[in-house]
Coordinates of C-alpha atoms and ligand atoms in Angstrom, one line a residue:
M446 CA 219.4 143.1 126.7
T447 CA 219.0 140.6 129.9
A448 CA 220.6 137.4 130.1
A449 CA 217.5 135.2 129.7
K450 CA 216.9 137.3 126.3
Q451 CA 220.2 136.3 125.5
F452 CA 220.1 132.7 126.0
E453 CA 216.5 132.6 124.2
M454 CA 218.4 134.0 121.0
L455 CA 220.8 130.9 121.3
F456 CA 218.1 128.7 120.8
P457 CA 217.6 127.9 117.0
D458 CA 214.5 128.1 114.5
L459 CA 214.5 124.8 112.3
S460 CA 216.5 126.8 109.5
Q461 CA 219.3 127.7 111.8
I462 CA 220.1 124.0 112.6
P463 CA 223.2 123.0 110.3
D464 CA 222.2 120.6 107.4
A465 CA 224.6 118.0 109.3
H466 CA 223.2 117.9 112.6
R467 CA 219.6 118.0 111.3
I468 CA 217.7 115.1 112.9
T469 CA 214.2 113.5 112.0
P470 CA 212.0 111.7 114.6
I471 CA 213.2 108.0 115.4
H472 CA 210.3 105.7 116.3
Q473 CA 212.2 103.0 118.0
T474 CA 209.4 100.1 117.9
E475 CA 212.0 97.1 117.6
Y476 CA 213.0 95.1 120.7
L477 CA 215.6 92.2 120.9
I478 CA 214.5 89.1 122.8
D479 CA 215.9 85.5 122.1
G480 CA 217.7 86.6 119.1
N481 CA 214.6 87.8 117.5
I482 CA 214.2 91.7 116.5
H483 CA 210.2 92.0 117.4
Q484 CA 207.9 94.7 116.4
W485 CA 206.4 96.5 119.6
T486 CA 202.6 97.6 118.9
G487 CA 201.6 98.8 122.3
E488 CA 202.2 102.1 124.0
M489 CA 204.9 104.3 123.0
E490 CA 207.0 106.6 125.2
K491 CA 207.7 110.1 123.7
M492 CA 210.9 111.4 123.8
Y493 CA 212.1 115.2 123.7
S494 CA 215.3 116.9 123.2
P495 CA 216.7 119.3 126.1
V496 CA 217.4 121.4 122.8
Y497 CA 214.2 123.9 122.1
V498 CA 213.4 124.8 118.8
K499 CA 211.5 128.1 117.9
T500 CA 208.6 127.5 115.5
A501 CA 205.8 130.1 114.5
N502 CA 203.9 129.1 117.5
G503 CA 206.6 129.4 120.0
I504 CA 209.5 127.5 121.4
D505 CA 209.4 124.0 122.4
P506 CA 211.8 120.9 122.9
M507 CA 212.6 119.2 120.0
Y508 CA 210.4 116.2 119.4
L509 CA 213.0 113.1 118.8
G510 CA 210.6 110.4 118.5
S511 CA 209.3 107.5 120.9
H512 CA 210.1 104.1 122.2
P513 CA 208.5 101.1 123.6
S514 CA 206.7 101.3 127.2
M515 CA 207.0 97.8 127.9
T516 CA 205.2 96.0 130.9
E517 CA 206.1 93.0 133.1
K518 CA 205.3 90.6 130.5
E519 CA 208.1 91.5 128.1
S520 CA 210.3 91.9 130.9
L521 CA 209.7 88.6 132.0
L522 CA 210.0 87.2 128.2
A523 CA 213.5 88.5 128.3
L524 CA 214.5 87.3 131.5
D525 CA 213.3 83.8 130.3
A526 CA 215.2 84.0 127.0
A527 CA 218.6 85.0 129.1
V528 CA 217.9 82.1 131.6
R529 CA 217.3 79.7 128.7
A530 CA 220.6 81.1 126.7
Y531 CA 222.7 80.6 130.2
D532 CA 221.2 77.0 130.9
N533 CA 222.7 76.8 134.4
G534 CA 226.1 77.8 132.8
R535 CA 225.6 74.8 130.2
G536 CA 224.5 77.1 127.4
K537 CA 226.2 77.7 124.1
W538 CA 227.6 81.1 125.1
A539 CA 229.0 80.1 128.7
I540 CA 230.9 77.2 127.6
M541 CA 232.1 78.8 124.1
P542 CA 235.9 78.6 123.9
V543 CA 237.4 82.2 124.7
Q544 CA 238.7 82.8 121.4
E545 CA 235.2 82.2 119.6
R546 CA 233.8 84.2 122.0
I547 CA 236.2 87.0 121.4
A548 CA 235.3 86.8 117.6
H549 CA 231.7 87.6 118.6
V550 CA 232.6 90.6 120.4
A551 CA 234.8 91.6 117.5
D552 CA 232.2 91.0 114.9
F553 CA 229.9 93.2 117.2
I554 CA 232.5 96.1 117.2
G555 CA 233.0 96.3 113.4
R556 CA 229.0 96.5 113.0
M557 CA 228.7 99.1 115.7
K558 CA 231.4 101.0 114.1
A559 CA 229.4 101.4 111.2
Q560 CA 226.8 103.2 113.2
R561 CA 229.0 105.7 114.6
A562 CA 227.3 108.9 112.8
N563 CA 223.8 107.8 113.9
V564 CA 224.7 107.0 117.4
V565 CA 226.8 110.2 117.8
K566 CA 224.0 112.5 116.3
T567 CA 221.0 110.8 118.6
L568 CA 223.2 110.8 121.5
M569 CA 224.2 114.8 121.0
W570 CA 220.4 115.6 120.4
E571 CA 219.0 113.1 123.4
I572 CA 221.2 114.4 126.1
G573 CA 222.3 117.7 125.1
K574 CA 226.2 116.7 125.1
T575 CA 228.3 118.8 122.8
L576 CA 229.3 117.1 119.3
L577 CA 232.7 116.8 120.4
D578 CA 232.2 114.8 123.4
S579 CA 229.3 112.8 122.2
E580 CA 232.0 111.7 119.3
K581 CA 234.5 110.8 122.5
E582 CA 232.0 108.9 124.1
F583 CA 231.6 106.8 121.0
D584 CA 235.0 106.5 120.1
R585 CA 236.0 105.7 123.9
T586 CA 233.6 103.2 124.1
I587 CA 234.9 101.2 120.8
E588 CA 238.5 101.6 122.4
Y589 CA 237.0 100.2 125.9
M590 CA 235.6 97.0 123.8
N591 CA 239.0 96.5 121.7
D592 CA 241.1 97.0 125.5
T593 CA 238.6 94.3 126.8
I594 CA 239.3 91.9 124.1
D595 CA 242.9 92.3 124.7
A596 CA 242.4 92.1 128.5
L597 CA 240.5 88.8 128.1
K598 CA 243.1 87.1 125.8
D599 CA 245.7 88.1 128.6
L600 CA 243.8 86.4 131.4
D601 CA 243.1 83.3 129.5
R602 CA 247.0 83.2 128.5
K603 CA 247.8 83.3 132.3
S604 CA 244.9 80.6 132.8
S605 CA 246.2 78.3 129.8
R606 CA 248.2 76.0 132.3
F607 CA 247.9 73.6 135.0
D608 CA 249.3 74.2 138.6
I609 CA 250.7 71.6 140.9
E610 CA 250.6 72.3 144.8
Q611 CA 250.9 69.6 147.4
G612 CA 250.4 66.8 145.2
I613 CA 247.1 68.3 143.5
V614 CA 247.2 69.0 139.8
A615 CA 244.7 72.0 138.9
Q616 CA 243.7 74.4 136.3
I617 CA 242.2 77.7 137.3
R618 CA 240.1 79.8 135.2
R619 CA 237.3 82.6 135.4
S620 CA 233.9 81.5 134.6
P621 CA 230.7 83.4 134.2
L622 CA 228.1 84.3 136.8
G623 CA 225.1 83.8 135.2
V624 CA 222.3 86.5 134.0
A625 CA 223.4 89.9 134.3
L626 CA 221.0 93.0 134.3
C627 CA 223.1 96.2 132.9
M628 CA 221.8 99.5 133.3
G629 CA 223.8 102.5 132.6
P630 CA 223.1 106.4 133.3
F631 CA 221.7 109.3 131.4
N632 CA 224.8 111.1 131.3
Y633 CA 227.2 108.2 129.6
P634 CA 224.4 106.4 128.3
L635 CA 226.4 104.4 125.6
N636 CA 229.6 104.5 127.5
E637 CA 228.6 103.6 130.8
T638 CA 226.2 101.1 129.6
F639 CA 228.9 99.1 127.8
T640 CA 231.4 99.3 130.4
T641 CA 229.4 96.9 132.2
L642 CA 227.5 95.1 129.5
I643 CA 230.7 94.4 127.0
P644 CA 232.8 92.8 130.0
A645 CA 229.5 90.8 131.2
L646 CA 229.5 89.3 128.0
T647 CA 232.8 88.7 127.3
M648 CA 233.0 86.6 130.4
G649 CA 230.4 84.3 128.9
N650 CA 227.5 85.7 131.0
T651 CA 224.0 86.3 129.3
V652 CA 222.5 89.9 129.5
I653 CA 219.3 92.0 129.8
F654 CA 219.9 95.6 129.2
K655 CA 217.5 98.5 129.9
P656 CA 218.7 102.0 128.5
P657 CA 218.2 104.7 130.7
K658 CA 215.3 107.0 131.1
L659 CA 217.3 109.6 128.7
G660 CA 219.3 108.3 126.0
V661 CA 217.5 105.5 124.6
L662 CA 217.0 106.0 121.1
L663 CA 220.6 105.9 120.2
F664 CA 220.4 101.9 120.9
K665 CA 217.9 101.6 117.8
Y666 CA 221.0 101.7 115.5
L667 CA 222.9 98.8 117.6
L668 CA 219.9 96.4 118.0
D669 CA 220.8 94.5 114.6
A670 CA 224.4 94.4 115.7
F671 CA 223.3 92.7 118.8
K672 CA 221.3 90.3 117.0
E673 CA 223.8 89.6 114.3
S674 CA 227.1 89.2 116.3
F675 CA 225.6 86.9 119.5
P676 CA 223.8 83.8 119.6
P677 CA 219.7 83.8 120.5
G678 CA 219.3 84.9 124.1
V679 CA 222.7 86.4 124.9
V680 CA 221.5 89.9 124.8
N681 CA 218.0 90.8 125.3
T682 CA 216.7 94.6 125.5
I683 CA 213.9 96.1 127.4
Y684 CA 212.4 99.8 127.3
G685 CA 210.1 101.6 129.5
A686 CA 209.8 102.8 133.0
G687 CA 212.4 101.6 135.4
Q688 CA 209.7 101.1 138.3
K689 CA 207.6 98.9 135.9
V690 CA 209.9 96.6 134.0
V691 CA 212.7 96.0 136.7
P692 CA 211.0 94.8 139.8
P693 CA 210.0 91.7 138.1
L694 CA 213.5 90.8 137.0
M695 CA 214.8 91.3 140.4
E696 CA 211.8 89.5 142.2
S697 CA 212.5 86.5 140.1
G698 CA 215.6 85.7 141.8
K699 CA 217.1 85.0 138.7
I700 CA 219.2 87.9 138.2
D701 CA 222.7 87.0 139.2
V702 CA 224.5 90.3 138.7
L703 CA 223.0 93.9 139.0
A704 CA 225.1 96.3 136.8
F705 CA 223.8 99.4 137.7
I706 CA 224.8 102.9 137.4
G707 CA 222.8 105.4 139.3
S708 CA 221.6 106.8 142.5
S709 CA 222.2 104.5 145.7
R710 CA 218.8 104.7 146.7
V711 CA 217.6 103.2 143.6
A712 CA 220.3 100.6 144.0
G713 CA 219.4 99.9 147.5
I714 CA 215.5 99.5 146.7
L715 CA 216.2 97.1 143.5
K716 CA 218.9 94.9 145.8
K717 CA 216.2 94.5 148.5
Q718 CA 213.7 93.2 145.8
H719 CA 216.0 90.3 145.3
P720 CA 214.6 87.2 147.3
R721 CA 218.2 85.4 147.3
L722 CA 220.7 88.0 148.3
H723 CA 223.4 85.9 148.5
R724 CA 223.3 84.9 145.1
L725 CA 223.3 88.6 143.7
R726 CA 226.3 90.3 142.9
G727 CA 226.5 94.3 142.4
V728 CA 228.5 96.1 140.2
L729 CA 227.4 99.4 141.2
G730 CA 228.6 103.1 140.2
L731 CA 226.6 105.4 142.6
D732 CA 226.6 109.0 144.1
A733 CA 229.6 110.9 144.6
K734 CA 230.4 114.4 145.8
N735 CA 234.0 115.0 144.8
P736 CA 235.8 117.7 146.7
A737 CA 238.6 119.9 145.3
V738 CA 241.0 121.4 148.0
V739 CA 242.8 124.5 147.0
L740 CA 245.8 124.6 149.8
P741 CA 247.5 128.2 150.3
D742 CA 250.5 127.4 148.1
A743 CA 248.6 126.2 145.0
D744 CA 249.3 127.4 141.5
L745 CA 246.1 129.2 141.3
D746 CA 245.7 129.3 137.4
L747 CA 246.2 125.6 137.2
A748 CA 243.9 125.1 140.0
I749 CA 241.4 127.2 138.5
K750 CA 241.9 125.5 135.1
E751 CA 241.6 122.2 136.5
C752 CA 238.7 123.2 138.5
L753 CA 236.8 124.8 135.5
L754 CA 237.0 121.3 133.7
G755 CA 236.2 119.4 137.0
T756 CA 232.9 121.4 137.8
L757 CA 231.6 122.1 134.5
S758 CA 232.5 119.6 131.8
F759 CA 229.4 118.5 130.2
N760 CA 227.4 121.2 132.8
G761 CA 228.5 119.2 135.9
Q762 CA 226.6 116.3 135.1
R763 CA 229.5 113.5 135.7
C764 CA 229.6 111.5 138.5
T765 CA 233.3 112.4 138.7
A766 CA 232.5 116.0 138.5
L767 CA 234.1 118.3 141.3
K768 CA 231.0 119.2 143.3
I769 CA 232.5 121.3 146.1
L770 CA 235.6 123.2 146.0
F771 CA 237.2 124.0 149.4
V772 CA 239.5 127.2 149.3
H773 CA 241.9 128.4 151.9
N774 CA 240.7 131.6 153.4
S775 CA 244.1 133.1 152.5
I776 CA 243.6 132.9 148.6
A777 CA 239.8 132.7 148.6
D778 CA 239.0 135.9 147.2
A779 CA 241.5 135.8 144.7
F780 CA 240.4 132.4 143.7
V781 CA 237.0 133.3 143.7
E782 CA 237.3 136.4 141.7
K783 CA 239.5 134.7 138.9
F784 CA 237.1 131.6 139.0
S785 CA 234.0 133.6 138.4
N786 CA 235.6 135.5 135.5
A787 CA 236.5 131.9 134.1
V788 CA 233.2 130.7 134.5
N789 CA 231.6 133.7 132.8
A790 CA 234.0 133.1 129.9
L791 CA 232.6 129.9 128.8
K792 CA 230.5 129.5 125.8
C793 CA 226.9 128.7 126.2
G794 CA 225.0 127.3 123.1
M795 CA 223.9 124.5 121.3
P796 CA 225.6 121.1 121.2
W797 CA 226.7 121.4 117.8
D798 CA 228.3 125.1 118.1
A799 CA 232.1 124.9 117.9
G800 CA 234.0 125.7 121.1
V801 CA 230.7 125.5 122.9
N802 CA 231.1 124.4 126.6
I803 CA 227.6 124.9 128.3
T804 CA 224.7 123.1 126.7
P805 CA 221.0 122.6 127.5
L806 CA 220.4 120.5 130.6
A807 CA 219.2 117.0 130.0
E808 CA 216.7 116.4 132.9
P809 CA 213.7 118.4 132.2
S810 CA 213.4 119.1 136.3
K811 CA 216.7 120.5 136.7
P812 CA 216.6 124.1 136.1
K813 CA 213.8 124.0 139.0
Y814 CA 215.9 122.3 141.2
I815 CA 218.7 124.7 140.5
A816 CA 216.5 127.6 141.3
E817 CA 215.5 125.7 144.9
I818 CA 219.0 124.9 145.9
L819 CA 220.6 128.5 145.2
A820 CA 217.4 130.0 147.0
D821 CA 218.5 127.6 150.0
A822 CA 222.1 128.9 149.8
V823 CA 221.1 132.4 149.4
A824 CA 218.6 132.2 152.2
H825 CA 221.7 130.8 154.5
G826 CA 223.8 133.7 153.8
A827 CA 225.8 132.7 150.6
K828 CA 225.8 134.7 147.2
V829 CA 225.9 133.9 143.9
V830 CA 229.0 135.6 143.1
N831 CA 229.4 135.5 139.1
E832 CA 227.0 137.9 136.9
N833 CA 224.4 136.2 135.6
G834 CA 224.7 132.7 137.6
G835 CA 221.7 130.5 137.8
V836 CA 219.8 132.7 135.2
S837 CA 218.0 130.2 133.1
Y838 CA 216.0 130.2 129.8
H839 CA 214.1 126.8 129.4
S840 CA 216.8 124.0 129.7
L841 CA 220.0 126.5 129.4
V842 CA 221.5 127.6 132.7
Q843 CA 224.3 130.0 133.3
P844 CA 226.6 128.3 135.6
A845 CA 226.5 129.6 139.3
V846 CA 229.6 130.1 141.5
V847 CA 228.2 130.0 145.2
Y848 CA 230.2 131.4 148.0
P849 CA 230.4 131.4 150.7
V850 CA 229.0 127.8 151.2
T851 CA 228.5 126.7 154.7
P852 CA 227.4 123.6 156.4
S853 CA 223.7 124.9 156.9
M854 CA 223.1 124.8 153.2
R855 CA 222.1 121.9 151.0
L856 CA 224.7 122.4 148.4
Y857 CA 227.3 121.2 151.4
N858 CA 226.2 117.8 151.2
E859 CA 224.0 117.2 148.3
E860 CA 225.0 116.2 145.2
Q861 CA 223.8 118.6 142.8
F862 CA 224.8 117.0 139.6
C863 CA 224.6 120.4 137.6
P864 CA 226.0 123.6 136.8
I865 CA 226.5 125.0 140.0
V866 CA 229.9 125.4 142.0
P867 CA 229.8 125.8 145.8
I868 CA 232.9 127.4 147.4
V869 CA 233.6 126.6 150.9
P870 CA 236.4 129.0 152.7
F871 CA 238.4 127.1 155.4
E872 CA 241.1 128.1 157.7
H873 CA 242.2 125.1 159.7
L874 CA 244.4 122.9 157.1
D875 CA 242.7 119.6 158.0
A876 CA 239.2 120.8 157.8
P877 CA 238.4 119.4 154.4
I878 CA 240.0 116.1 155.4
E879 CA 237.4 116.1 158.3
Y880 CA 234.7 116.8 155.9
I881 CA 235.5 113.9 153.7
A882 CA 235.7 111.8 156.6
Q883 CA 232.0 112.6 157.5
S884 CA 230.5 112.5 153.9
N885 CA 228.4 109.7 152.9
Y886 CA 230.4 109.5 149.7
G887 CA 234.1 108.2 148.9
Q888 CA 234.8 108.4 145.2
Q889 CA 237.7 110.9 144.4
V890 CA 239.0 114.1 145.6
S891 CA 241.8 116.5 144.1
I892 CA 244.1 118.3 146.0
F893 CA 246.0 121.6 144.8
S894 CA 249.1 122.3 146.4
A895 CA 252.9 122.8 145.3
N896 CA 254.1 121.6 148.9
A897 CA 255.4 118.2 149.1
E898 CA 255.0 117.9 152.6
M899 CA 251.4 119.1 152.6
V900 CA 250.3 116.8 149.5
A901 CA 251.8 114.1 151.2
H902 CA 250.2 114.5 154.4
Y903 CA 246.7 114.8 152.4
V904 CA 247.5 111.6 150.4
D905 CA 247.9 109.6 153.5
A906 CA 244.9 111.1 155.2
L907 CA 242.6 110.2 152.3
V908 CA 243.7 107.4 150.6
N909 CA 241.7 105.1 152.8
Q910 CA 238.6 107.4 152.4
V911 CA 238.3 107.8 148.8
C912 CA 239.5 105.6 145.8
R913 CA 241.6 108.0 143.7
V914 CA 243.3 111.2 144.8
N915 CA 244.0 113.2 142.2
I916 CA 247.2 115.8 142.4
N917 CA 247.0 119.1 140.9
S918 CA 244.6 117.6 138.3
Q919 CA 240.4 117.5 138.4
C920 CA 238.8 114.2 139.1
Q921 CA 238.0 111.8 136.6
R922 CA 237.6 108.1 135.6
G923 CA 240.0 107.5 132.6
P924 CA 241.9 106.3 131.4
D925 CA 239.8 103.3 131.3
V926 CA 242.9 100.9 132.4
F927 CA 242.9 102.5 135.7
P928 CA 240.8 101.2 138.8
F929 CA 237.3 103.1 138.9
A930 CA 235.9 102.6 142.3
G931 CA 234.5 104.0 145.4
R932 CA 233.8 103.8 149.2
K933 CA 230.8 104.3 151.3
D934 CA 227.6 105.0 149.3
S935 CA 229.8 105.8 146.1
A936 CA 230.1 102.3 144.3
E937 CA 230.3 98.5 145.1
G938 CA 233.0 96.9 143.0
T939 CA 235.9 98.0 140.8
L940 CA 235.6 98.8 137.3
S941 CA 238.6 99.1 134.8
V942 CA 239.2 97.0 131.7
S943 CA 240.7 94.5 133.5
D944 CA 238.7 94.8 136.9
A945 CA 235.3 94.4 135.0
L946 CA 236.2 91.2 133.5
R947 CA 236.9 89.9 137.2
A948 CA 233.6 91.7 138.3
F949 CA 231.6 89.5 136.2
S950 CA 233.3 86.2 136.8
I951 CA 234.6 83.9 139.4
R952 CA 237.3 82.0 139.7
T953 CA 236.7 78.1 139.1
M954 CA 239.0 75.4 139.2
V955 CA 239.3 71.8 138.1
A956 CA 241.7 69.6 140.4
A957 CA 242.8 66.2 141.0
K958 CA 245.2 64.2 143.2
G959 CA 248.3 64.0 141.0
S960 CA 248.2 60.1 140.6
E961 CA 249.7 58.5 137.2
Q962 CA 246.0 57.6 136.3
N963 CA 244.6 61.3 136.8
K964 CA 247.7 62.7 135.0
M965 CA 247.1 60.4 131.9
L966 CA 243.5 61.2 132.0
L967 CA 244.3 64.8 132.1
T968 CA 246.7 64.6 129.3
D969 CA 244.2 62.8 127.0
I970 CA 241.4 65.5 127.5
V971 CA 243.8 68.4 126.9
K972 CA 245.6 66.9 123.9
S973 CA 242.6 65.8 122.1
H974 CA 240.7 69.0 122.9
K975 CA 237.8 67.0 124.9
S976 CA 236.8 70.0 127.1
S977 CA 237.0 73.8 126.7
F978 CA 237.6 74.6 130.1
L979 CA 240.6 71.9 130.4
S980 CA 242.7 73.5 127.9
T981 CA 246.4 74.9 127.6
D982 CA 245.6 76.3 124.1
F983 CA 247.5 79.6 124.0
I984 CA 245.8 82.6 122.4
L985 CA 248.1 84.5 120.3
Ligands
G3H1074 O1 229.9 110.1 135.1 C1 230.6 109.2 135.5 C2 231.7 108.9 134.3 O2 232.2 107.7 134.6 C3 232.7 110.0 134.5 O3 233.7 109.7 133.7 O4 235.4 111.2 134.4 O5 235.8 110.1 132.1 O6 233.8 112.0 132.7 P1 234.7 110.7 132.9

């Protein structure tokens, strides 16, 4: 039986989908603006799963439902609501004492937890993420929100005092920036949207959020929670084609923070649309082409295990994925053989299958892209070295290990974001360092070696070129308390539980010359709780 035929057999008919994982179409007609859930009656965008299902008429992507295809008008209504709610920093949310704001976020977490099963199932169907990873994405997001509350408490405790310097008495706190536009990516539609949206909210900004092009319907289950947990206008949602609904927001000049996880090309277009560039802050997670470097004395089995996870978790659709492997000539043959065998031992199947690794690809255009980029590599002298690598049936693609990859191939520089693993053999020990220096990306790197001198040499050469050097481990974002950043075209700003709070706020102070009169005035304000900024209340 051909590999394509085997893939065809992996797709189910309706009766083969386990009861617990069946889904009925979700028509997400509601949207939240200014604290009201409105019913959309206009044009709807139909959504299909990357999971194909066999019927009597053939095989088709599972129909998942639809969401509003909004226009400039609704986009501007959402903007007006967010601007009004912020009210130039005088809005209820922006001036609310931190402890009260935390109570609203905690209330939201409780409501969100109740939707776990719905969100996880929809996430799995919308982007083809395994059930286990969909559950992990949900749970990790809840943990991130709880950690954000703890980090804010900590920040507030440190600010709950006056400083006296050179005769000036001052209280310094972090204050919100204004209206934040938050847009996450399709590969982590929940988690990466919330890792900007929640810190933005928590710091007192008002928010407009637009779900990514895939991974939209899952937000239906959170709309009520947003409405119930936050004051009107603090959270507003828009749906539809980014090219239609986002430019009016940026061109208005009223967006203060653009929080966007996606391509540097789109981020560049959006930033240029803003008429007041100095007003706009960017919190951006962009392109990456993280390399692994396997040095001569690496523990081969460990390197293979980590490179497998790094290249092919969620089919390589992670911004932190290892997207090119540099393997020293002295071990290249052994590495390529063992790695190819490990790739072919991965289980392909449906997202709910136990132990599945490779699942249908989320983007409908990806199989065609894979065929093109593999053809380019082969035309320039590489081979697909694993059996059936690159063979596809609709959205399911057998991972391809491509070797030897050279600078003439698209795979050498292009971020593939799919299950293709390019391997570059090298001789001079510093060759991968030079590749990274010339690259447009600067997110992370993985170094595999047991030689302390060599690792130290690589660390010192690379720490000023990327933002995380992983030793004998794959690249990854977590743990989320660690800084997640990138140089060059890979990011703007740093995210982590605590860094995100800083990214969505600015240090602001109230200062007075330390005269007796001023001291008495400040004491009166603090003692009688006249201000929420000037306060020494300590959150326990
Ligand atoms: O797609 C980018 C994600 O932030 C990666 O997170 O390394 O935990 O998969 P991860």
